[in-house]
Coordinates of C-alpha atoms in Angstrom, one line a residue:
Chain A
X1 CA -13.5 -44.0 -18.3
X2 CA -14.9 -45.7 -15.2
X3 CA -12.0 -44.1 -13.3
X4 CA -13.8 -40.8 -13.7
X5 CA -17.4 -42.0 -13.6
X6 CA -17.3 -44.5 -10.7
X7 CA -16.9 -41.9 -7.9
X8 CA -19.7 -39.9 -9.4
X9 CA -22.1 -42.6 -8.2
X10 CA -21.7 -41.3 -4.7
X11 CA -23.6 -38.2 -3.7
X12 CA -20.9 -37.0 -1.3
X13 CA -18.4 -37.1 -4.1
X14 CA -20.6 -35.0 -6.5
X15 CA -21.1 -32.5 -3.7
X16 CA -17.3 -32.6 -3.0
X17 CA -16.2 -32.2 -6.5
X18 CA -18.6 -29.3 -7.1
X19 CA -17.4 -27.6 -4.0
X20 CA -13.7 -28.3 -4.7
X21 CA -13.9 -27.0 -8.3
X22 CA -15.8 -23.9 -7.3
X23 CA -13.5 -23.2 -4.4
X24 CA -10.4 -23.9 -6.5
X25 CA -11.6 -21.4 -9.2
X26 CA -12.5 -18.6 -6.8
X27 CA -9.3 -19.0 -4.7
X28 CA -7.3 -18.9 -7.9
X29 CA -9.1 -15.8 -9.1
X30 CA -8.4 -13.7 -5.9
X31 CA -5.0 -15.3 -5.8
X32 CA -4.0 -13.3 -8.9
X33 CA -4.5 -10.1 -7.0
X34 CA -2.8 -11.4 -3.8
X35 CA 0.2 -12.6 -5.7
X36 CA 0.6 -9.4 -7.7
X37 CA 0.3 -7.3 -4.5
X38 CA 3.1 -9.5 -3.1
X39 CA 0.9 -10.3 -0.1
X40 CA 0.9 -14.1 -0.4
X41 CA 1.2 -14.3 3.4
X42 CA -2.2 -12.8 3.9
X43 CA -4.0 -15.8 2.7
X44 CA -2.2 -18.0 5.1
X45 CA -2.6 -15.6 8.0
X46 CA -6.3 -14.8 7.3
X47 CA -7.3 -18.5 7.2
X48 CA -5.7 -18.9 10.6
X49 CA -7.5 -15.8 11.9
X50 CA -10.8 -17.0 10.6
X51 CA -10.2 -20.3 12.5
X52 CA -10.5 -18.3 15.7
X53 CA -13.8 -16.8 14.5
X54 CA -15.1 -20.2 13.6
X55 CA -14.4 -21.6 17.1
X56 CA -16.0 -18.5 18.7
X57 CA -19.1 -18.8 16.4
X58 CA -19.5 -22.5 17.4
X59 CA -19.2 -21.8 21.2
X60 CA -21.5 -18.8 21.0
X61 CA -23.9 -20.8 18.7
X62 CA -23.8 -18.1 16.0
X63 CA -24.2 -18.9 12.4
X64 CA -20.8 -20.2 11.3
X65 CA -20.6 -18.3 8.0
X66 CA -21.8 -15.0 9.5
X67 CA -19.7 -15.3 12.7
X68 CA -16.5 -16.4 11.0
X69 CA -17.1 -13.9 8.1
X70 CA -17.4 -10.9 10.4
X71 CA -14.3 -12.1 12.4
X72 CA -12.3 -12.5 9.2
X73 CA -13.3 -9.1 7.8
X74 CA -12.5 -7.4 11.1
X75 CA -9.1 -9.2 11.1
X76 CA -8.3 -7.8 7.6
X77 CA -9.3 -4.2 8.6
X78 CA -7.2 -4.5 11.8
X79 CA -4.2 -5.8 9.7
X80 CA -4.6 -2.8 7.3
X81 CA -4.8 -0.4 10.2
X82 CA -1.8 -1.8 12.1
X83 CA 0.3 -2.2 8.9
X84 CA 0.1 1.5 8.3
X85 CA 2.3 2.0 11.4
X86 CA 5.7 2.2 9.7
X87 CA 7.5 0.7 12.7
X88 CA 5.3 -2.4 12.4
X89 CA 4.9 -3.1 8.7
X90 CA 2.4 -5.4 6.9
X91 CA 4.2 -8.7 7.4
X92 CA 4.5 -8.2 11.2
X93 CA 0.9 -6.9 11.4
X94 CA -0.4 -10.1 9.7
X95 CA 1.8 -12.2 12.0
X96 CA 0.6 -10.6 15.2
X97 CA -3.2 -10.4 14.4
X98 CA -3.7 -13.7 12.7
X99 CA -1.7 -15.8 15.2
X100 CA -3.4 -14.1 18.1
X101 CA -6.7 -14.9 16.5
X102 CA -5.7 -18.5 15.8
X103 CA -4.6 -18.8 19.4
X104 CA -8.1 -17.7 20.6
X105 CA -9.5 -20.7 18.7
X106 CA -6.9 -23.1 20.1
X107 CA -7.4 -21.8 23.6
X108 CA -11.2 -22.3 23.4
X109 CA -10.8 -25.8 22.0
X110 CA -8.4 -26.8 24.7
X111 CA -10.7 -25.4 27.3
X112 CA -13.9 -27.1 26.2
X113 CA -12.5 -30.2 24.4
X114 CA -15.9 -31.1 23.0
X115 CA -15.7 -30.4 19.3
X116 CA -12.1 -31.4 18.6
X117 CA -13.1 -33.6 15.7
X118 CA -15.0 -31.0 13.8
X119 CA -12.2 -28.6 14.2
X120 CA -9.8 -31.2 12.9
X121 CA -11.8 -31.1 9.7
X122 CA -11.6 -27.3 9.7
X123 CA -7.9 -27.4 10.0
X124 CA -7.2 -30.1 7.4
X125 CA -10.3 -30.1 5.2
X126 CA -13.1 -32.7 5.0
X127 CA -15.0 -32.9 1.8
X128 CA -17.2 -35.7 3.0
X129 CA -19.2 -33.3 5.1
X130 CA -20.3 -30.9 2.2
X131 CA -24.0 -30.6 2.4
X132 CA -26.4 -29.1 -0.2
X133 CA -26.7 -26.1 2.0
X134 CA -22.9 -25.7 2.0
X135 CA -23.0 -25.9 -1.8
X136 CA -25.5 -23.1 -2.0
X137 CA -23.4 -20.9 0.2
X138 CA -20.2 -21.7 -1.8
X139 CA -22.0 -21.1 -5.1
X140 CA -23.4 -17.8 -3.9
X141 CA -20.0 -16.6 -2.6
X142 CA -18.4 -17.6 -5.9
X143 CA -21.1 -15.9 -8.0
X144 CA -21.1 -12.7 -5.9
X145 CA -17.3 -12.5 -5.6
X146 CA -16.5 -13.2 -9.2
X147 CA -19.2 -10.7 -10.3
X148 CA -17.7 -8.0 -8.1
X149 CA -14.2 -8.6 -9.4
X150 CA -15.5 -8.5 -13.0
X151 CA -17.6 -5.3 -12.4
X152 CA -14.8 -3.5 -10.6
X153 CA -12.1 -4.9 -12.9
X154 CA -10.5 -1.5 -13.6
X155 CA -10.5 -0.5 -10.0
X156 CA -9.0 -3.7 -8.8
X157 CA -6.4 -3.7 -11.5
X158 CA -5.3 -0.1 -11.0
X159 CA -5.2 -0.4 -7.2
X160 CA -3.2 -3.6 -7.4
X161 CA -0.7 -2.1 -9.9
X162 CA 0.0 1.1 -8.0
X163 CA -2.4 2.1 -5.2
X164 CA -0.9 5.6 -4.6
X165 CA -1.1 6.6 -8.3
X166 CA -4.5 5.0 -8.6
X167 CA -5.7 7.3 -5.9
X168 CA -4.3 10.3 -7.8
X169 CA -6.3 9.4 -10.9
X170 CA -9.5 9.2 -8.9
X171 CA -9.8 5.5 -8.0
X172 CA -11.5 5.1 -4.6
X173 CA -8.6 3.1 -3.3
X174 CA -9.8 2.7 0.4
X175 CA -13.2 1.6 -0.7
X176 CA -11.6 -0.9 -3.2
X177 CA -9.3 -2.3 -0.5
X178 CA -12.2 -2.8 1.9
X179 CA -14.3 -4.6 -0.8
X180 CA -11.3 -6.8 -1.6
X181 CA -10.9 -7.6 2.1
X182 CA -14.6 -8.6 2.3
X183 CA -14.3 -10.8 -0.7
X184 CA -11.1 -12.4 0.6
X185 CA -12.7 -13.1 4.0
X186 CA -15.8 -14.6 2.4
X187 CA -13.8 -16.9 0.0
X188 CA -11.6 -18.1 2.9
X189 CA -14.6 -19.0 5.0
X190 CA -16.3 -21.0 2.3
X191 CA -13.0 -22.7 1.4
X192 CA -12.3 -23.9 4.9
X193 CA -14.3 -27.1 4.8
X194 CA -12.9 -28.1 1.4
X195 CA -9.3 -27.1 1.8
X196 CA -8.8 -26.8 5.5
X197 CA -7.3 -23.8 7.3
X198 CA -3.7 -25.0 6.8
X199 CA -4.1 -25.5 3.0
X200 CA -6.1 -22.5 1.9
X201 CA -3.1 -20.2 1.3
X202 CA -1.6 -22.7 -1.1
X203 CA -4.9 -23.0 -3.0
X204 CA -4.9 -19.2 -3.4
X205 CA -1.3 -18.7 -4.3
X206 CA -0.2 -21.7 -6.3
X207 CA -2.5 -21.4 -9.4
X208 CA -1.8 -17.6 -9.6
X209 CA 2.0 -18.1 -9.4
X210 CA 1.9 -20.9 -11.9
X211 CA -0.2 -18.7 -14.3
X212 CA 2.3 -15.8 -13.8
X213 CA 5.1 -18.1 -15.0
X214 CA 3.2 -18.8 -18.2
X215 CA 2.1 -15.3 -19.3
X216 CA 3.0 -11.6 -19.2
X217 CA -0.7 -10.6 -19.7
X218 CA -2.9 -9.8 -16.8
X219 CA -6.1 -11.0 -18.5
X220 CA -4.4 -14.3 -19.5
X221 CA -3.0 -14.7 -16.0
X222 CA -6.6 -14.4 -14.6
X223 CA -7.9 -17.0 -17.1
X224 CA -5.1 -19.5 -16.7
X225 CA -5.1 -19.2 -12.9
X226 CA -8.9 -19.9 -12.7
X227 CA -8.6 -22.9 -15.1
X228 CA -5.7 -24.3 -13.0
X229 CA -7.7 -23.7 -9.8
X230 CA -10.7 -25.6 -11.2
X231 CA -8.5 -28.4 -12.5
X232 CA -6.6 -28.6 -9.2
X233 CA -9.9 -28.9 -7.3
X234 CA -11.3 -31.5 -9.6
X235 CA -8.2 -33.7 -9.9
X236 CA -7.4 -33.2 -6.3
X237 CA -10.8 -34.7 -5.4
X238 CA -10.3 -37.8 -7.5
X239 CA -6.9 -38.2 -5.9
X240 CA -8.5 -37.8 -2.4
X241 CA -11.1 -40.4 -3.3
X242 CA -8.7 -43.0 -4.7
X243 CA -5.8 -42.6 -2.2
X244 CA -8.1 -41.9 0.8
X245 CA -6.1 -38.8 1.7
X246 CA -7.6 -35.5 3.0
X247 CA -9.0 -33.4 0.1
X248 CA -7.0 -30.2 1.1
X249 CA -3.7 -32.0 0.8
X250 CA -4.5 -33.6 -2.6
X251 CA -5.8 -30.4 -4.1
X252 CA -2.6 -28.6 -3.0
X253 CA -0.4 -31.4 -4.3
X254 CA -2.1 -31.3 -7.7
X255 CA -1.6 -27.5 -7.8
X256 CA 2.0 -27.9 -6.8
X257 CA 2.6 -30.4 -9.6
X258 CA 1.1 -27.8 -12.1
X259 CA 3.6 -25.3 -10.6
X260 CA 6.6 -27.7 -11.1
X261 CA 5.6 -28.4 -14.7
X262 CA 5.2 -24.6 -15.4
X263 CA 8.5 -23.9 -13.8
X264 CA 10.3 -26.6 -15.9
X265 CA 8.6 -25.3 -19.0
X266 CA 9.8 -21.8 -18.2
X267 CA 13.4 -23.0 -17.6
X268 CA 13.4 -24.9 -20.9
X269 CA 12.0 -21.8 -22.7
X270 CA 14.6 -19.5 -21.2
X271 CA 17.4 -21.8 -22.3
X272 CA 16.1 -22.6 -25.8
X273 CA 14.7 -19.2 -26.7
X274 CA 15.9 -16.6 -24.3
X275 CA 13.2 -14.2 -23.2
X276 CA 15.8 -11.5 -22.8
X277 CA 16.7 -11.9 -26.5
X278 CA 13.0 -11.5 -27.3
X279 CA 12.8 -8.3 -25.2
X280 CA 15.9 -6.9 -26.9
X281 CA 14.7 -7.7 -30.4
X282 CA 11.4 -6.0 -29.7
X283 CA 13.1 -2.7 -29.0
X284 CA 15.5 -3.0 -31.9
X285 CA 13.2 -4.1 -34.6
X286 CA 10.3 -1.7 -33.9
X287 CA 10.5 1.9 -34.9
X288 CA 12.9 3.2 -32.3
X289 CA 12.2 6.8 -31.6
X290 CA 14.4 9.2 -29.7
X291 CA 13.8 12.9 -29.2
X292 CA 16.6 15.2 -30.0
X293 CA 17.2 18.8 -29.6
X294 CA 16.2 20.9 -32.6
X295 CA 15.8 24.5 -33.4
X296 CA 13.2 23.9 -36.0
X297 CA 9.5 24.6 -35.7
X298 CA 7.6 21.5 -34.7
X299 CA 4.3 20.7 -36.3
X300 CA 1.6 18.8 -34.6
X301 CA 1.0 17.8 -31.1
X302 CA 3.9 16.5 -28.9
X303 CA 5.9 16.0 -32.0
X304 CA 9.1 14.0 -31.5
X305 CA 11.7 13.8 -34.3
X306 CA 12.9 10.3 -35.2
X307 CA 16.5 9.5 -35.7
X308 CA 18.2 6.2 -36.2
X309 CA 21.3 6.0 -34.0
X310 CA 22.6 2.5 -33.8
X311 CA 24.7 3.1 -30.7
X312 CA 22.0 4.8 -28.8
X313 CA 19.6 2.0 -29.6
X314 CA 21.9 -0.6 -28.3
X315 CA 22.7 1.3 -25.1
X316 CA 19.1 2.0 -24.3
X317 CA 18.1 -1.5 -24.9
X318 CA 20.8 -2.8 -22.7
X319 CA 19.7 -0.5 -20.0
X320 CA 16.1 -1.9 -20.3
X321 CA 17.2 -5.4 -20.3
Chain B
X1 CA 12.6 25.1 -23.4
X2 CA 8.9 25.9 -22.8
X3 CA 7.3 29.2 -22.5
X4 CA 9.6 32.1 -21.5
X5 CA 9.2 32.7 -17.8
X6 CA 8.3 36.4 -18.2
X7 CA 5.3 35.6 -20.4
X8 CA 3.5 33.5 -17.9
X9 CA 4.0 35.5 -14.7
X10 CA 1.3 38.0 -15.4
X11 CA -1.6 35.5 -15.3
X12 CA -3.5 34.2 -12.3
X13 CA -1.7 31.5 -10.4
X14 CA -2.6 27.9 -11.2
X15 CA -1.1 26.6 -7.9
X16 CA -0.9 28.7 -4.8
X17 CA 0.7 27.7 -1.5
X18 CA -0.2 30.1 1.3
X19 CA 1.9 29.8 4.4
X20 CA 1.7 26.0 4.2
X21 CA 3.2 23.7 6.8
X22 CA 3.4 20.1 5.8
X23 CA 4.9 17.0 7.3
X24 CA 4.1 14.0 9.4
X25 CA 3.4 13.5 13.1
X26 CA 7.1 12.8 13.8
X27 CA 8.6 15.5 11.6
X28 CA 7.7 18.8 10.0
X29 CA 9.1 18.8 6.4
X30 CA 8.5 22.5 5.6
X31 CA 6.9 25.4 7.3
X32 CA 5.1 28.6 6.2
X33 CA 5.8 27.9 2.6
X34 CA 4.4 30.4 0.1
X35 CA 4.7 29.6 -3.6
X36 CA 2.9 30.2 -6.8
X37 CA 3.0 28.4 -10.1
X38 CA 1.5 30.1 -13.1
X39 CA -0.4 28.6 -16.1
X40 CA 2.1 27.5 -18.8
X41 CA 5.0 27.7 -16.4
X42 CA 7.7 25.0 -16.8
X43 CA 9.5 24.8 -13.5
X44 CA 12.1 22.5 -12.0
X45 CA 12.4 21.9 -8.2
X46 CA 15.9 21.1 -7.2
X47 CA 17.5 20.4 -3.8
X48 CA 19.2 17.7 -1.9
X49 CA 17.6 14.4 -0.8
X50 CA 15.4 14.9 2.2
X51 CA 14.8 18.6 1.3
X52 CA 11.0 18.0 1.0
X53 CA 10.7 18.0 -2.8
X54 CA 8.5 14.9 -3.0
X55 CA 6.5 16.1 0.0
X56 CA 5.8 19.3 -1.8
X57 CA 4.6 17.4 -4.9
X58 CA 2.5 15.2 -2.7
X59 CA 1.0 18.2 -1.0
X60 CA -0.2 19.5 -4.4
X61 CA -1.6 16.1 -5.1
X62 CA -3.5 16.1 -1.8
X63 CA -1.8 12.9 -0.6
X64 CA -0.5 14.3 2.7
X65 CA -2.3 16.3 5.3
X66 CA -1.6 20.1 5.4
X67 CA -0.9 21.0 9.0
X68 CA -1.5 24.7 8.5
X69 CA -2.0 27.1 5.6
X70 CA -3.7 26.3 2.3
X71 CA -3.0 25.0 -1.1
X72 CA -5.2 25.7 -4.1
X73 CA -5.1 24.2 -7.6
X74 CA -7.0 26.0 -10.4
X75 CA -8.9 28.0 -7.7
X76 CA -10.0 25.0 -5.7
X77 CA -8.6 24.2 -2.2
X78 CA -6.7 20.9 -1.9
X79 CA -8.1 19.4 1.3
X80 CA -7.0 15.8 1.0
X81 CA -8.7 15.5 -2.4
X82 CA -6.6 15.0 -5.5
X83 CA -7.2 17.8 -7.9
X84 CA -8.6 16.5 -11.2
X85 CA -6.6 19.0 -13.1
X86 CA -3.3 17.2 -12.3
X87 CA -1.5 14.5 -14.2
X88 CA 1.3 12.7 -12.3
X89 CA 4.4 10.8 -13.4
X90 CA 6.0 8.9 -10.5
X91 CA 9.7 8.0 -10.3
X92 CA 10.4 5.3 -12.8
X93 CA 12.2 3.3 -10.1
X94 CA 9.0 3.0 -8.1
X95 CA 7.2 1.1 -10.9
X96 CA 6.7 -2.7 -10.6
X97 CA 8.0 -3.6 -14.1
X98 CA 7.2 -7.3 -13.5
X99 CA 3.5 -6.5 -13.2
X100 CA 1.8 -8.2 -16.1
X101 CA 0.2 -5.1 -17.5
X102 CA 0.2 -3.7 -21.0
X103 CA 1.0 -0.2 -22.2
X104 CA -2.7 0.4 -23.0
X105 CA -3.8 -0.8 -19.5
X106 CA -1.4 1.6 -17.9
X107 CA -2.5 4.6 -19.9
X108 CA -6.1 3.7 -19.3
X109 CA -5.5 4.4 -15.6
X110 CA -5.1 8.1 -16.5
X111 CA -8.6 8.1 -18.1
X112 CA -10.3 6.8 -15.0
X113 CA -12.0 10.0 -14.0
X114 CA -13.5 10.4 -17.5
X115 CA -14.1 6.7 -18.1
X116 CA -17.4 4.8 -18.2
X117 CA -16.0 2.6 -15.3
X118 CA -17.0 -0.4 -17.4
X119 CA -14.7 -3.4 -17.0
X120 CA -13.6 -3.0 -20.7
X121 CA -12.4 0.0 -22.6
X122 CA -14.9 1.6 -24.9
X123 CA -14.0 2.2 -28.6
X124 CA -13.7 5.9 -27.8
X125 CA -11.4 5.4 -24.9
X126 CA -9.3 3.0 -26.9
X127 CA -9.1 5.5 -29.7
X128 CA -8.1 8.3 -27.3
X129 CA -5.3 6.1 -25.9
X130 CA -4.0 4.9 -29.3
X131 CA -4.0 8.4 -30.7
X132 CA -1.9 9.7 -27.8
X133 CA 0.5 6.7 -28.0
X134 CA 0.9 7.4 -31.7
X135 CA 1.7 11.0 -31.0
X136 CA 4.3 9.9 -28.5
X137 CA 5.7 7.4 -31.0
X138 CA 4.9 4.4 -28.9
X139 CA 1.7 3.4 -30.7
X140 CA 3.1 0.1 -31.8
X141 CA 3.7 -0.9 -28.2
X142 CA 0.1 -0.6 -27.0
X143 CA -0.4 -4.4 -26.4
X144 CA 3.1 -4.9 -25.0
X145 CA 4.0 -5.6 -21.4
X146 CA 5.7 -2.5 -19.9
X147 CA 8.9 -4.3 -19.1
X148 CA 9.6 -5.1 -22.7
X149 CA 10.3 -1.4 -23.6
X150 CA 13.4 0.7 -23.4
X151 CA 14.0 3.3 -20.7
X152 CA 12.8 6.2 -22.8
X153 CA 9.8 4.4 -24.1
X154 CA 8.8 3.4 -20.6
X155 CA 9.0 7.0 -19.5
X156 CA 6.8 8.0 -22.4
X157 CA 4.2 5.4 -21.3
X158 CA 3.9 7.0 -17.9
X159 CA 3.9 10.4 -19.5
X160 CA 1.0 9.2 -21.7
X161 CA -0.9 8.1 -18.6
X162 CA -0.5 11.5 -17.1
X163 CA -1.5 13.3 -20.3
X164 CA -4.4 11.2 -21.5
X165 CA -6.8 13.0 -19.1
X166 CA -5.8 16.4 -20.6
X167 CA -4.4 17.9 -17.3
X168 CA -3.7 21.6 -16.8
X169 CA -0.8 20.7 -14.5
X170 CA 1.7 18.0 -15.0
X171 CA 3.8 16.9 -12.0
X172 CA 6.8 14.6 -12.5
X173 CA 8.9 13.1 -9.8
X174 CA 12.5 12.8 -11.0
X175 CA 11.6 12.0 -14.7
X176 CA 15.3 12.1 -15.6
X177 CA 16.6 9.6 -13.1
X178 CA 17.3 6.0 -14.1
X179 CA 17.7 6.9 -17.8
X180 CA 20.9 7.6 -19.9
X181 CA 21.9 11.1 -20.8
X182 CA 20.5 11.0 -24.3
X183 CA 17.1 9.9 -23.0
X184 CA 17.3 12.6 -20.3
X185 CA 17.6 15.2 -23.0
X186 CA 14.9 13.6 -25.1
X187 CA 12.5 13.6 -22.1
X188 CA 13.1 17.2 -21.2
X189 CA 12.8 18.2 -24.8
X190 CA 9.5 16.4 -25.1
X191 CA 8.3 18.1 -21.9
X192 CA 9.2 21.4 -23.5
X193 CA 6.9 20.5 -26.4
X194 CA 4.1 19.6 -24.1
X195 CA 4.6 22.8 -22.2
X196 CA 4.3 24.8 -25.4
X197 CA 0.9 23.2 -25.9
X198 CA -0.2 25.0 -22.7
X199 CA 0.4 22.5 -20.0
X200 CA 2.0 23.8 -16.8
X201 CA 4.8 21.5 -15.6
X202 CA 6.5 21.1 -12.3
X203 CA 9.2 18.5 -11.9
X204 CA 11.8 17.5 -9.4
X205 CA 15.3 16.5 -10.4
X206 CA 18.9 16.0 -9.3
X207 CA 20.3 16.7 -12.8
X208 CA 21.2 20.4 -12.4
X209 CA 23.0 20.7 -15.8
X210 CA 20.2 19.1 -17.7
X211 CA 17.5 21.4 -16.2
X212 CA 19.8 24.4 -16.6
X213 CA 19.8 23.7 -20.3
X214 CA 16.1 22.9 -20.8
X215 CA 14.0 24.6 -18.1
X216 CA 13.1 28.3 -18.0
X217 CA 12.4 28.4 -14.3
X218 CA 14.2 26.8 -11.3
X219 CA 13.1 26.6 -7.7
X220 CA 16.0 25.8 -5.3
X221 CA 14.4 24.1 -2.3
X222 CA 15.7 22.9 1.0
X223 CA 12.7 22.9 3.4
X224 CA 12.2 26.4 2.2
X225 CA 12.6 28.2 -1.1
X226 CA 16.2 29.4 -1.2
X227 CA 15.8 31.1 -4.6
X228 CA 13.8 30.9 -7.7
X229 CA 14.1 32.2 -11.2
X230 CA 15.9 31.8 -14.5
X231 CA 18.6 29.1 -14.2
X232 CA 21.2 31.6 -15.4
X233 CA 20.4 33.8 -12.4
X234 CA 19.6 31.1 -9.8
X235 CA 22.5 28.7 -10.5
X236 CA 25.2 30.5 -8.6
X237 CA 27.8 29.0 -6.2
X238 CA 26.2 31.0 -3.4
X239 CA 22.6 29.8 -4.0
X240 CA 23.5 26.2 -4.7
X241 CA 25.8 25.9 -1.8
X242 CA 23.0 27.3 0.4
X243 CA 20.5 24.9 -1.1
X244 CA 22.7 21.8 -0.8
X245 CA 24.4 22.8 2.5
X246 CA 27.7 22.2 0.8
X247 CA 30.2 24.0 -1.3
X248 CA 29.2 23.9 -5.0
X249 CA 30.8 25.5 -8.1
X250 CA 29.3 27.0 -11.2
X251 CA 31.6 27.2 -14.2
X252 CA 30.7 29.8 -16.9
X253 CA 32.4 30.1 -20.2
X254 CA 30.6 32.6 -22.4
X255 CA 27.0 31.4 -22.8
X256 CA 27.8 28.0 -21.4
X257 CA 27.2 27.2 -17.8
X258 CA 28.1 24.1 -15.9
X259 CA 27.3 23.2 -12.4
X260 CA 29.8 21.0 -10.6
X261 CA 27.1 19.0 -8.9
X262 CA 29.3 16.9 -6.7
X263 CA 29.3 18.8 -3.4
X264 CA 32.6 19.2 -1.5
X265 CA 34.7 19.2 -4.7
X266 CA 34.4 22.9 -5.5
X267 CA 38.0 23.5 -4.9
X268 CA 38.9 21.4 -7.9
X269 CA 37.5 24.0 -10.3
X270 CA 38.5 27.5 -11.0
X271 CA 35.5 29.6 -10.2
X272 CA 34.7 32.3 -12.8
X273 CA 32.9 35.3 -11.4
X274 CA 29.9 36.3 -13.3
X275 CA 27.8 39.4 -12.8
X276 CA 24.7 37.3 -12.3
X277 CA 26.3 35.6 -9.3
X278 CA 25.2 38.5 -7.3
X279 CA 21.8 37.0 -8.0
X280 CA 19.1 38.9 -9.7
X281 CA 16.9 36.0 -8.8
X282 CA 13.9 36.1 -6.5
X283 CA 15.6 35.2 -3.2
X284 CA 13.3 34.2 -0.4
X285 CA 13.9 34.7 3.2
X286 CA 11.8 32.7 5.7

């Protein structure tokens, strides 16, 4: 028991574990949307872009959170605008804008060479430096971001599933995309100190991908991802404390081990009780309805006649599987 | 089939294209297009790939800019705004089947305009969705992930999403592609049922024989309207060859008509002349 309680005697560890679990949870929550949009690279790219903003904020003596936040948000808007150019594409747009932004940061550091150490912490994560003020900022971003994602649950879900069709059904897609960009930028900025620029992407993606392996339900995916994110942050902090390794690395390694376990579980499940068989049986055992041509009058709304055709059932199920 | 074409043409148009030019900066897809769709009409838009069929649908949906002319739906101009009277079913191949979303969540998207916007579905919304799913005989699948359904059931889920908002106009992009022949007929038959309930339907398809059997009105389109009318009148070698820029044959045996829809192979078939091949259809010259 003392294994868990001993580190809690230190104030820096309490700050660190609070920050890591909060950051782990919120990164995992937005990770669900990032993974389902198949935009995993944006977390990686944006964290690098924000690094440029962080350096500029320090040099210009702006507030770190505001400066880096504005920089990150503008980077996402720029990525979205450039990605619309068919000849460029989203992946190339992310690559161009985020590496250019990162290069701005590196160029300024190599020019001034004054604050190399603090930026090393930004790159690789340093939980020791989490102050009470940082905790308030992290807590506020987590509260506001998760509240917005909850309040606009439908809008985020529909836009993520199919943005073009969501627009047709009246979802304000552009507005939702902008709001998401803002949340993403804010989450990345507050995660920088805990995870480090180089590790944030993994913190966003890994819990969500692991959750996806474990469920086919969106709501369960969100729940599992957040739980894994919080656990990854917590256990990662203990690992960081006991092995004296940077917190960003240990958090990501714990998340990676969750992924490996889920992957093995999925492999075993597929071999022992094939999912395909499950899918097939669902279509075969339930009332299979097929519409057929009839000359009769049809009563009721959208009435479809039911027939049992063994051959057609099989062929259609095969097609779906 | 849906409503007979003749019974719907005397009412005021639901969709009107007035000299519409649409396209993108690099390429104009169609120019000066004029077209009307009437309430309760059940029309199929056929033509080769790249003819502009999907662009025409997107123009009605307000998804692409109109370069000149105007489009109105239910008396209101479409100016980059999606008309609320429209339900849309995309190509089944474009759906991300691995997305962890249930049938009920998909259909709820179609209720968005009328919904409370709360994060959860209200009892009323859930009842509306479940009733519709029951009527489409997929009520048992409401909580199921969409990938776990058969092709026909999946198509009905997306049809339910389009219908749940009670649209006046239903637009379907290739509803018969990616499913077997039996399911094709089932879908077209179901659409006929929906049309008879008063919903105007416009769909695109490559399955000429299927639409010839099920649809009362065909629009042959290749960047312009080549011809439109009853399939018996429109589906002639001349019109189809003109539409597809390639020789195509129509075989008629009594009441049965079959289109040889593989271009360039017309010489394999004996062509039967038919009085309607002189085309009583509404031919358009642009």
